[in-house]
Tab-separated table of C-alpha atoms in Angstrom:
chain	number	residue	atom	x	y	z
C	170	UNK	CA	11.539	20.400	23.529
C	171	UNK	CA	9.298	17.707	22.072
C	172	UNK	CA	5.704	18.327	21.058
C	173	UNK	CA	3.493	15.678	22.609
C	174	UNK	CA	0.038	14.405	21.871
C	175	UNK	CA	-3.055	15.469	23.775
C	176	UNK	CA	-5.167	12.470	22.741
C	177	UNK	CA	-5.077	8.939	24.053
C	178	UNK	CA	-4.386	6.141	21.650
C	179	UNK	CA	-7.293	3.894	20.933
C	180	UNK	CA	-7.337	0.454	19.370
C	181	UNK	CA	-4.486	-0.657	17.153
C	182	UNK	CA	-5.963	-2.558	14.254
C	183	UNK	CA	-4.590	-3.658	10.946
C	184	UNK	CA	-5.861	-5.719	8.072
C	185	UNK	CA	-3.749	-7.583	5.559
C	186	UNK	CA	-4.607	-8.181	1.947
C	187	UNK	CA	-6.630	-5.027	1.499
C	188	UNK	CA	-5.560	-1.681	0.162
C	189	UNK	CA	-6.526	0.005	3.412
C	190	UNK	CA	-4.376	-0.498	6.490
C	191	UNK	CA	-5.806	0.715	9.778
C	192	UNK	CA	-3.861	1.694	12.853
C	193	UNK	CA	-4.395	3.975	15.828
C	194	UNK	CA	-8.031	4.976	15.448
C	195	UNK	CA	-7.370	8.372	17.047
C	196	UNK	CA	-5.429	10.632	14.699
C	197	UNK	CA	-2.033	12.123	15.404
C	198	UNK	CA	-2.688	15.707	16.526
C	199	UNK	CA	-0.700	18.348	18.325
C	200	UNK	CA	-3.534	19.508	20.548
C	201	UNK	CA	-3.460	22.889	22.187
C	202	UNK	CA	-0.674	22.431	24.678
C	203	UNK	CA	2.441	20.431	25.492
C	204	UNK	CA	1.692	17.377	27.648
C	205	UNK	CA	3.299	14.022	28.312
C	206	UNK	CA	3.266	11.620	25.409
C	207	UNK	CA	0.401	9.189	25.644
C	208	UNK	CA	0.943	5.646	26.878
C	209	UNK	CA	-2.033	3.309	27.097
C	210	UNK	CA	-1.651	0.116	29.161
C	211	UNK	CA	2.112	0.541	28.651
C	212	UNK	CA	1.591	-0.795	25.119
C	213	UNK	CA	1.805	2.217	22.816
C	214	UNK	CA	2.971	5.797	22.537
C	215	UNK	CA	2.900	8.603	19.981
C	216	UNK	CA	4.742	11.901	19.884
C	217	UNK	CA	6.102	14.487	17.460
C	218	UNK	CA	9.604	15.905	17.690
C	219	UNK	CA	10.191	19.651	17.354
C	220	UNK	CA	11.534	19.070	13.853
C	221	UNK	CA	8.205	17.537	12.820
C	222	UNK	CA	9.156	13.848	12.816
C	223	UNK	CA	6.080	11.798	13.763
C	224	UNK	CA	6.814	8.777	15.949
C	225	UNK	CA	4.721	5.777	16.992
C	226	UNK	CA	5.886	3.085	19.403
C	227	UNK	CA	4.085	-0.189	20.066
C	228	UNK	CA	5.175	-2.858	22.514
C	229	UNK	CA	4.736	-6.401	21.217
C	230	UNK	CA	6.616	-8.769	23.475
C	231	UNK	CA	5.836	-12.239	22.147
C	232	UNK	CA	9.141	-12.331	20.204
C	233	UNK	CA	12.528	-10.833	21.181
C	234	UNK	CA	12.592	-8.662	18.042
C	235	UNK	CA	12.133	-5.027	17.111
C	236	UNK	CA	10.786	-3.864	13.767
C	237	UNK	CA	11.532	-0.331	12.577
C	238	UNK	CA	9.989	1.449	9.626
C	239	UNK	CA	10.695	5.002	8.561
C	240	UNK	CA	8.564	6.428	5.789
C	241	UNK	CA	8.637	9.582	3.694
C	242	UNK	CA	5.666	11.227	2.065
C	243	UNK	CA	7.138	10.913	-1.393
C	244	UNK	CA	6.576	8.483	-4.225
C	245	UNK	CA	6.030	8.319	-7.949
C	246	UNK	CA	3.237	10.892	-7.439
C	247	UNK	CA	5.954	13.497	-6.925
C	248	UNK	CA	7.652	12.823	-10.247
C	249	UNK	CA	7.062	14.239	-13.709
C	250	UNK	CA	7.463	12.301	-16.971
C	251	UNK	CA	11.074	13.474	-17.362
C	252	UNK	CA	12.198	11.983	-14.029
C	253	UNK	CA	9.852	8.986	-13.874
C	254	UNK	CA	11.440	6.305	-11.703
C	255	UNK	CA	13.660	8.686	-9.703
C	256	UNK	CA	12.106	7.838	-6.302
C	257	UNK	CA	12.646	4.114	-6.818
C	258	UNK	CA	16.203	4.734	-8.031
C	259	UNK	CA	16.888	6.849	-4.942
C	260	UNK	CA	15.480	4.070	-2.735
C	261	UNK	CA	17.936	1.623	-4.295
C	262	UNK	CA	20.813	4.013	-3.839
C	263	UNK	CA	19.985	4.760	-0.195
C	264	UNK	CA	19.955	1.055	0.637
C	265	UNK	CA	22.695	-0.413	-1.504
C	266	UNK	CA	25.315	2.313	-2.001
C	267	UNK	CA	28.831	1.031	-1.491
C	268	UNK	CA	31.184	2.065	1.312
C	269	UNK	CA	28.274	2.842	3.636
C	270	UNK	CA	29.667	2.675	7.154
C	271	UNK	CA	28.341	2.635	10.697
C	272	UNK	CA	30.842	2.573	13.554
C	273	UNK	CA	33.536	2.242	10.855
C	274	UNK	CA	32.036	-1.023	9.580
C	275	UNK	CA	30.032	-1.868	6.478
C	276	UNK	CA	26.411	-1.334	7.484
C	277	UNK	CA	24.942	-4.270	5.561
C	278	UNK	CA	27.568	-6.650	6.943
C	279	UNK	CA	26.990	-5.564	10.546
C	280	UNK	CA	23.196	-5.894	10.196
C	281	UNK	CA	23.598	-9.444	8.908
C	282	UNK	CA	26.105	-10.308	11.657
C	283	UNK	CA	23.515	-9.252	14.241
C	284	UNK	CA	20.882	-11.466	12.630
C	285	UNK	CA	19.008	-8.576	11.052
C	286	UNK	CA	17.075	-7.823	7.898
C	287	UNK	CA	16.497	-4.577	6.028
C	288	UNK	CA	14.752	-3.535	2.864
C	289	UNK	CA	12.851	-0.665	1.285
C	290	UNK	CA	9.757	-0.118	-0.860
C	291	UNK	CA	8.654	2.642	-3.201
C	292	UNK	CA	4.987	3.229	-3.973
C	293	UNK	CA	2.862	5.896	-5.539
C	294	UNK	CA	2.391	7.708	-2.216
C	295	UNK	CA	5.243	6.719	0.078
C	296	UNK	CA	8.795	5.438	0.335
C	297	UNK	CA	9.424	3.063	3.262
C	298	UNK	CA	12.676	1.763	4.751
C	299	UNK	CA	12.280	-1.207	7.093
C	300	UNK	CA	14.521	-3.149	9.450
C	301	UNK	CA	14.200	-6.093	11.842
C	302	UNK	CA	16.768	-6.922	14.507
C	303	UNK	CA	16.893	-8.679	17.863
C	304	UNK	CA	15.438	-6.230	20.377
C	305	UNK	CA	18.732	-6.006	22.286
C	306	UNK	CA	20.022	-4.084	19.241
C	307	UNK	CA	17.271	-1.442	19.296
C	308	UNK	CA	19.657	1.525	19.567
C	309	UNK	CA	21.826	0.109	16.788
C	310	UNK	CA	18.722	-0.353	14.618
C	311	UNK	CA	17.771	3.299	15.140
C	312	UNK	CA	21.306	4.358	14.208
C	313	UNK	CA	21.159	2.282	11.023
C	314	UNK	CA	17.771	3.660	9.983
C	315	UNK	CA	18.967	7.209	10.573
C	316	UNK	CA	22.138	6.544	8.576
C	317	UNK	CA	20.243	5.029	5.662
C	318	UNK	CA	17.558	7.711	5.483
C	319	UNK	CA	19.255	10.963	6.440
C	320	UNK	CA	22.893	10.685	5.366
C	321	UNK	CA	23.134	10.832	1.587
C	322	UNK	CA	26.554	10.727	-0.028
C	323	UNK	CA	27.134	10.065	-3.695
C	324	UNK	CA	29.186	7.509	-5.510
C	325	UNK	CA	28.731	7.818	-9.274
C	326	UNK	CA	29.639	4.202	-9.999
C	327	UNK	CA	27.129	2.895	-7.459
C	328	UNK	CA	24.402	5.045	-9.016
C	329	UNK	CA	25.046	3.561	-12.443
C	330	UNK	CA	25.108	0.057	-10.969
C	331	UNK	CA	21.674	0.603	-9.399
C	332	UNK	CA	20.321	1.891	-12.711
C	333	UNK	CA	21.352	-1.409	-14.271
C	334	UNK	CA	19.687	-3.349	-11.445
C	335	UNK	CA	16.438	-1.447	-12.013
C	336	UNK	CA	16.627	-2.034	-15.761
C	337	UNK	CA	16.717	-5.745	-14.957
C	338	UNK	CA	13.716	-5.286	-12.641
C	339	UNK	CA	11.811	-3.573	-15.439
C	340	UNK	CA	12.637	-6.493	-17.703
C	341	UNK	CA	11.371	-8.972	-15.104
C	342	UNK	CA	8.192	-6.938	-14.624
C	343	UNK	CA	7.501	-6.864	-18.346
C	344	UNK	CA	7.998	-10.635	-18.489
C	345	UNK	CA	5.481	-11.212	-15.688
C	346	UNK	CA	1.936	-10.929	-17.077
C	347	UNK	CA	0.347	-10.330	-13.669
C	348	UNK	CA	2.698	-7.526	-12.619
C	349	UNK	CA	2.822	-5.989	-16.080
C	350	UNK	CA	-0.945	-6.063	-16.482
C	351	UNK	CA	-1.480	-4.524	-13.045
C	352	UNK	CA	1.022	-1.759	-13.806
C	353	UNK	CA	-0.681	-0.948	-17.114
C	354	UNK	CA	-4.058	-0.889	-15.366
C	355	UNK	CA	-2.848	1.693	-12.859
C	356	UNK	CA	-1.321	3.807	-15.613
C	357	UNK	CA	-4.607	3.888	-17.499
C	358	UNK	CA	-6.857	4.310	-14.462
C	359	UNK	CA	-4.971	7.425	-13.369
C	360	UNK	CA	-4.232	8.882	-16.779
C	361	UNK	CA	-3.824	12.644	-16.456
C	362	UNK	CA	-2.609	12.426	-12.834
C	363	UNK	CA	0.916	11.824	-11.417
C	364	UNK	CA	-0.251	8.388	-10.227
C	365	UNK	CA	0.017	7.301	-13.853
C	366	UNK	CA	3.832	7.356	-13.619
C	367	UNK	CA	5.223	3.800	-13.517
C	368	UNK	CA	7.020	3.301	-10.204
C	369	UNK	CA	10.107	1.821	-11.881
C	370	UNK	CA	10.216	4.485	-14.588
C	371	UNK	CA	11.301	3.512	-18.081
C	372	UNK	CA	14.712	2.684	-19.558
C	373	UNK	CA	14.693	6.075	-21.300
C	374	UNK	CA	13.916	8.131	-18.196
C	375	UNK	CA	16.361	6.188	-16.000
C	376	UNK	CA	19.207	6.800	-18.425
C	377	UNK	CA	18.677	10.567	-18.234
C	378	UNK	CA	18.361	10.965	-14.447
C	379	UNK	CA	21.390	12.827	-13.123
C	380	UNK	CA	23.148	13.041	-9.782
C	381	UNK	CA	22.076	16.679	-9.422
C	382	UNK	CA	18.407	15.804	-9.998
C	383	UNK	CA	18.596	13.132	-7.305
C	384	UNK	CA	20.292	15.501	-4.841
C	385	UNK	CA	17.664	18.180	-5.401
C	386	UNK	CA	14.852	15.641	-5.023
C	387	UNK	CA	16.390	14.188	-1.859
C	388	UNK	CA	16.882	17.601	-0.224
C	389	UNK	CA	13.285	18.507	-0.993
C	390	UNK	CA	11.515	15.456	0.397
C	391	UNK	CA	13.814	13.610	2.814
C	392	UNK	CA	13.379	15.733	5.894
C	393	UNK	CA	11.973	14.920	9.362
C	394	UNK	CA	8.878	17.074	8.833
C	395	UNK	CA	8.008	14.892	5.827
C	396	UNK	CA	8.637	11.602	7.634
C	397	UNK	CA	7.237	9.181	10.200
C	398	UNK	CA	8.994	6.541	12.280
C	399	UNK	CA	7.406	3.452	13.837
C	400	UNK	CA	8.937	0.876	16.186
C	401	UNK	CA	7.099	-2.326	17.048
C	402	UNK	CA	8.441	-5.127	19.207
C	403	UNK	CA	9.926	-6.117	22.523
C	404	UNK	CA	10.790	-2.587	23.693
C	405	UNK	CA	10.477	-0.484	26.824
C	406	UNK	CA	8.403	2.521	25.786
C	407	UNK	CA	10.128	5.071	28.009
C	408	UNK	CA	13.601	3.963	26.987
C	409	UNK	CA	12.599	3.764	23.335
C	410	UNK	CA	11.217	7.296	23.401
C	411	UNK	CA	14.410	8.667	24.925
C	412	UNK	CA	16.569	6.897	22.338
C	413	UNK	CA	14.472	8.241	19.473
C	414	UNK	CA	14.767	11.782	20.852
C	415	UNK	CA	18.482	11.345	21.395
C	416	UNK	CA	19.149	10.311	17.802
C	417	UNK	CA	16.571	12.183	15.729
C	418	UNK	CA	15.938	15.524	17.490
C	419	UNK	CA	19.032	17.140	15.995
C	420	UNK	CA	17.837	16.619	12.408
C	421	UNK	CA	16.875	19.845	10.658
C	422	UNK	CA	14.547	20.737	7.805
C	423	UNK	CA	15.254	22.523	4.551
C	424	UNK	CA	12.404	24.444	2.965
C	425	UNK	CA	9.217	22.327	3.248
C	426	UNK	CA	7.875	20.469	0.207
C	427	UNK	CA	5.344	22.663	-1.559
C	428	UNK	CA	3.746	20.144	-3.894
C	429	UNK	CA	0.093	20.792	-4.555
C	430	UNK	CA	-1.039	17.826	-6.589
C	431	UNK	CA	-4.215	18.092	-8.626
C	432	UNK	CA	-7.248	15.929	-7.881
C	433	UNK	CA	-7.555	12.759	-9.905
C	434	UNK	CA	-9.528	13.712	-13.038
C	435	UNK	CA	-12.828	11.944	-13.601
C	436	UNK	CA	-12.825	9.056	-16.043
C	437	UNK	CA	-15.252	9.699	-18.879
C	438	UNK	CA	-14.851	6.661	-21.105
C	439	UNK	CA	-13.775	3.061	-21.322
C	440	UNK	CA	-10.147	2.232	-22.197
C	441	UNK	CA	-9.097	-1.062	-23.787
C	442	UNK	CA	-5.460	-1.990	-24.392
C	443	UNK	CA	-4.243	-5.277	-25.839
C	444	UNK	CA	-0.650	-6.440	-25.453
C	445	UNK	CA	1.044	-9.522	-26.874
C	446	UNK	CA	3.499	-11.454	-24.705
C	447	UNK	CA	5.349	-14.745	-24.755
C	448	UNK	CA	2.650	-16.567	-22.775
C	449	UNK	CA	0.449	-19.607	-23.328
C	450	UNK	CA	-2.664	-18.268	-21.610
C	451	UNK	CA	-4.444	-14.925	-21.706
C	452	UNK	CA	-4.748	-12.463	-18.844
C	453	UNK	CA	-7.551	-9.971	-18.394
C	454	UNK	CA	-7.428	-7.014	-15.996
C	455	UNK	CA	-10.514	-4.886	-15.391
C	456	UNK	CA	-9.806	-1.682	-13.484
C	457	UNK	CA	-12.208	0.693	-11.760
C	458	UNK	CA	-11.670	3.817	-9.709
C	459	UNK	CA	-12.201	3.304	-5.984
C	460	UNK	CA	-12.389	5.477	-2.861
C	461	UNK	CA	-9.242	7.122	-1.515
C	462	UNK	CA	-7.482	6.438	1.788
C	463	UNK	CA	-9.612	8.896	3.759
C	464	UNK	CA	-13.009	8.166	2.156
C	465	UNK	CA	-15.691	6.466	4.232
C	466	UNK	CA	-16.673	4.158	1.341
C	467	UNK	CA	-13.440	2.201	1.780
C	468	UNK	CA	-14.939	-0.005	4.504
C	469	UNK	CA	-17.802	-1.148	2.303
C	470	UNK	CA	-15.396	-1.604	-0.607
C	471	UNK	CA	-13.275	-3.899	1.563
C	472	UNK	CA	-16.326	-6.086	2.184
C	473	UNK	CA	-17.441	-5.956	-1.457
C	474	UNK	CA	-13.937	-6.980	-2.587
C	475	UNK	CA	-14.069	-9.941	-0.213
C	476	UNK	CA	-17.492	-10.980	-1.518
C	477	UNK	CA	-16.602	-10.704	-5.199
C	478	UNK	CA	-13.040	-11.882	-5.525
C	479	UNK	CA	-11.583	-13.173	-2.282
C	480	UNK	CA	-12.497	-15.514	0.528
C	481	UNK	CA	-13.970	-19.010	0.433
C	482	UNK	CA	-16.726	-18.690	-2.166
C	483	UNK	CA	-16.271	-15.486	-4.207
C	484	UNK	CA	-19.187	-14.486	-6.389
C	485	UNK	CA	-17.018	-13.785	-9.438
C	486	UNK	CA	-15.811	-17.365	-9.287
C	487	UNK	CA	-19.373	-18.491	-9.925
C	488	UNK	CA	-19.708	-16.116	-12.881
C	489	UNK	CA	-16.574	-17.105	-14.806
C	490	UNK	CA	-15.949	-20.634	-13.550
C	491	UNK	CA	-19.488	-21.963	-13.654
C	492	UNK	CA	-21.090	-23.807	-16.525
C	493	UNK	CA	-19.311	-21.774	-19.185
C	494	UNK	CA	-15.823	-22.220	-17.705
C	495	UNK	CA	-14.710	-18.820	-18.991
C	496	UNK	CA	-11.606	-18.580	-16.754
C	497	UNK	CA	-9.221	-20.762	-14.797
C	498	UNK	CA	-8.843	-18.205	-11.984
C	499	UNK	CA	-10.267	-14.898	-10.861
C	500	UNK	CA	-9.369	-12.519	-8.039
C	501	UNK	CA	-10.054	-8.953	-6.985
C	502	UNK	CA	-7.984	-6.408	-5.076
C	503	UNK	CA	-8.526	-2.899	-3.757
C	504	UNK	CA	-5.718	-0.364	-3.319
C	505	UNK	CA	-6.386	2.883	-1.470
C	506	UNK	CA	-4.100	5.822	-2.222
C	507	UNK	CA	-4.167	9.353	-0.862
C	508	UNK	CA	-5.730	10.913	-3.967
C	509	UNK	CA	-7.786	7.963	-5.158
C	510	UNK	CA	-8.244	4.222	-5.147
C	511	UNK	CA	-8.157	1.333	-7.586
C	512	UNK	CA	-10.284	-1.802	-7.860
C	513	UNK	CA	-8.748	-4.453	-10.113
C	514	UNK	CA	-10.305	-7.755	-11.175
C	515	UNK	CA	-7.760	-10.226	-12.608
C	516	UNK	CA	-8.561	-13.307	-14.688
C	517	UNK	CA	-6.453	-16.066	-16.226
C	518	UNK	CA	-8.139	-17.737	-19.184
C	519	UNK	CA	-7.916	-19.129	-22.691
C	520	UNK	CA	-7.230	-16.439	-25.324
C	521	UNK	CA	-10.384	-17.257	-27.304
C	522	UNK	CA	-12.558	-16.579	-24.238
C	523	UNK	CA	-11.140	-13.205	-23.229
C	524	UNK	CA	-13.779	-11.005	-24.897
C	525	UNK	CA	-16.679	-13.126	-23.685
C	526	UNK	CA	-15.292	-13.129	-20.145
C	527	UNK	CA	-15.048	-9.344	-20.181
C	528	UNK	CA	-18.671	-9.044	-21.288
C	529	UNK	CA	-19.943	-11.492	-18.673
C	530	UNK	CA	-18.063	-9.850	-15.791
C	531	UNK	CA	-19.190	-6.340	-16.764
C	532	UNK	CA	-22.767	-7.535	-17.201
C	533	UNK	CA	-22.694	-9.162	-13.771
C	534	UNK	CA	-21.190	-6.089	-12.091
C	535	UNK	CA	-24.081	-3.989	-13.381
C	536	UNK	CA	-26.536	-6.307	-11.620
C	537	UNK	CA	-24.891	-5.885	-8.194
C	538	UNK	CA	-27.097	-2.951	-7.269
C	539	UNK	CA	-30.012	-5.427	-7.292
C	540	UNK	CA	-28.314	-8.454	-5.703
C	541	UNK	CA	-28.995	-9.959	-2.277
C	542	UNK	CA	-25.857	-10.544	-0.221
C	543	UNK	CA	-27.230	-11.508	3.195
C	544	UNK	CA	-29.825	-13.876	4.600
C	545	UNK	CA	-31.421	-10.748	6.075
C	546	UNK	CA	-32.521	-9.919	2.508
C	547	UNK	CA	-34.883	-12.915	2.667
C	548	UNK	CA	-37.874	-13.783	4.814
C	549	UNK	CA	-38.927	-16.771	6.867
C	550	UNK	CA	-37.723	-20.230	5.961
C	551	UNK	CA	-35.908	-18.917	2.886
C	552	UNK	CA	-33.140	-17.689	5.179
C	553	UNK	CA	-32.237	-21.303	5.948
C	554	UNK	CA	-31.346	-22.117	2.354
C	555	UNK	CA	-29.361	-19.063	1.241
C	556	UNK	CA	-25.595	-18.532	1.478
C	557	UNK	CA	-24.769	-15.439	3.534
C	558	UNK	CA	-22.040	-13.774	1.467
C	559	UNK	CA	-22.018	-10.700	3.690
C	560	UNK	CA	-21.494	-12.598	6.931
C	561	UNK	CA	-18.822	-14.801	5.399
C	562	UNK	CA	-16.925	-11.734	4.125
C	563	UNK	CA	-17.057	-10.056	7.529
C	564	UNK	CA	-15.802	-13.203	9.243
C	565	UNK	CA	-12.864	-13.438	6.855
C	566	UNK	CA	-11.974	-9.794	7.459
C	567	UNK	CA	-12.181	-10.241	11.221
C	568	UNK	CA	-9.998	-13.342	11.055
C	569	UNK	CA	-7.273	-11.673	8.975
C	570	UNK	CA	-7.399	-8.600	11.167
C	571	UNK	CA	-6.611	-10.551	14.326
C	572	UNK	CA	-4.073	-12.709	12.525
C	573	UNK	CA	-2.258	-9.657	11.156
C	574	UNK	CA	-1.762	-8.156	14.595
C	575	UNK	CA	0.971	-10.751	15.157
C	576	UNK	CA	3.083	-9.397	12.285
C	577	UNK	CA	5.224	-6.665	13.807
C	578	UNK	CA	6.778	-5.456	10.563
C	579	UNK	CA	3.417	-5.057	8.870
C	580	UNK	CA	2.110	-3.233	11.945
C	581	UNK	CA	5.024	-0.816	11.735
C	582	UNK	CA	4.420	-0.246	8.013
C	583	UNK	CA	0.763	0.406	8.705
C	584	UNK	CA	1.550	2.867	11.488
C	585	UNK	CA	3.803	4.884	9.209
C	586	UNK	CA	1.236	4.848	6.422
C	587	UNK	CA	-1.394	6.105	8.848
C	588	UNK	CA	0.788	8.858	10.292
C	589	UNK	CA	1.621	10.210	6.849
C	590	UNK	CA	-1.691	9.805	5.001
C	591	UNK	CA	-4.499	10.091	7.545
C	592	UNK	CA	-6.485	13.360	7.428
C	593	UNK	CA	-9.515	12.346	9.510
C	594	UNK	CA	-10.019	13.686	13.028
C	595	UNK	CA	-11.777	10.520	14.187
C	596	UNK	CA	-11.378	7.303	12.223
C	597	UNK	CA	-13.213	5.106	14.662
C	598	UNK	CA	-12.832	1.367	15.007
C	599	UNK	CA	-12.277	-0.439	11.725
C	600	UNK	CA	-13.994	-3.646	12.790
C	601	UNK	CA	-16.982	-1.789	14.219
C	602	UNK	CA	-17.428	-0.076	10.853
C	603	UNK	CA	-17.111	-3.403	9.035
C	604	UNK	CA	-19.645	-5.016	11.362
C	605	UNK	CA	-22.273	-2.336	10.631
C	606	UNK	CA	-22.191	-2.749	6.842
C	607	UNK	CA	-25.457	-3.976	5.317
C	608	UNK	CA	-26.501	-5.406	1.968
C	609	UNK	CA	-27.930	-2.004	1.138
C	610	UNK	CA	-24.496	-0.461	1.649
C	611	UNK	CA	-22.936	-3.069	-0.640
C	612	UNK	CA	-25.481	-2.419	-3.381
C	613	UNK	CA	-24.913	1.328	-3.125
C	614	UNK	CA	-21.112	1.282	-3.486
C	615	UNK	CA	-21.268	-1.424	-6.181
C	616	UNK	CA	-23.479	0.832	-8.253
C	617	UNK	CA	-21.272	3.831	-7.538
C	618	UNK	CA	-17.903	2.289	-8.417
C	619	UNK	CA	-18.498	-0.778	-10.610
C	620	UNK	CA	-21.496	0.035	-12.816
C	621	UNK	CA	-20.508	3.199	-14.646
C	622	UNK	CA	-18.963	1.719	-17.794
C	623	UNK	CA	-15.827	3.896	-17.676
C	624	UNK	CA	-13.514	1.057	-16.750
C	625	UNK	CA	-10.074	-0.001	-17.985
C	626	UNK	CA	-9.555	-3.352	-19.720
C	627	UNK	CA	-6.000	-4.635	-20.177
C	628	UNK	CA	-5.786	-7.784	-22.301
C	629	UNK	CA	-2.560	-9.767	-22.472
C	630	UNK	CA	-2.589	-12.464	-25.132
C	631	UNK	CA	-0.002	-14.834	-26.660
C	632	UNK	CA	2.047	-13.696	-29.632
C	633	UNK	CA	0.377	-14.291	-32.967
C	634	UNK	CA	2.573	-17.039	-34.384
C	635	UNK	CA	1.228	-16.472	-37.887
C	636	UNK	CA	2.706	-12.956	-38.121
């Protein structure tokens, strides 16, 4: 018997380029009784199998493709310093282990023969496995995803090969100032919390991870009750639901994960770290704590991020690329995680200007609680001559929202993220919330998150050739 939803699905929305991805605005709930799974306009359906697997289906028929994503509520947050990098190593092994067969054929070869694509991603909160195939191969795609995610067998040589691959990835990351600086910023922002673990681990921790540790970790977290599956594409909802039940209902659960992670500790002081690299320019990363995935401030933060460091005419561009020419480029990004969020401002600049740029950006951020962002902040004829940063940011968000709805794989990723991380009973419409944001709201969250002084500064500068 399958547990069905008692709520109708509302709007399916998603936004790219922000840390917050929005999907079905009604949450996945069991309700008080067993009813038919919901189908709205024959476009979408949600249901939960008896074993706890959450499933979302969305019909998108403009291309003859189907995109599948299965996600597990496990990431670097579930590691300790001794096994840092284990989740990412397991992801590699699940995808690229040798002698992995389906219908007595090599799974990667058959996927390519059918014109398909598959990959996986490890984050701080979730591990995702994704696949795209022509929609006529929907059942085969489900079989492949099930094989990859729920059928672990070990080959010691393959495990060691994947460790070497990840060591190369770590080397590439440490040679890339943008990726390395962002990683260091996260580690410092969430110091004292499992989010501080680097997703790739370190060469020392990877070398010590054993087959038994991976097996124990896999058995603990890779179960249907800790997972969500999304299918987006040219599918028949009734047939798709039956195929999902047929393949996944027989999966069973070991003992449920019992992790009780601590809240992210409050930051009490500023942290500054300087690293030398083989680069010609300098790179400055300023990190601030932001709202988590289920916090209502995230909508205003999305707009503030657009105003400051994205879009057509970002305010930070005026601060550091104006008369003083303190930086060649500046951008800002917001990442929302289950236990907290991160706001990161990134600058590329001359090494001699890095300290002055930091001072100017921090000084400007402290003035945001007094800034005017909309023409509504002015009166009379003055409204004609001011640039409406708020309206421009909203328009950009609306545009990317509608544009992103065409990307089936990103929709599927967003659905899985929602099913596993959402804790709100009613999320409401994302764009309606964005549309209601005022300058007063912007000033309030800017003061709350960007004006406290307890930020992280990561400075990457060229090697000192005189040493």
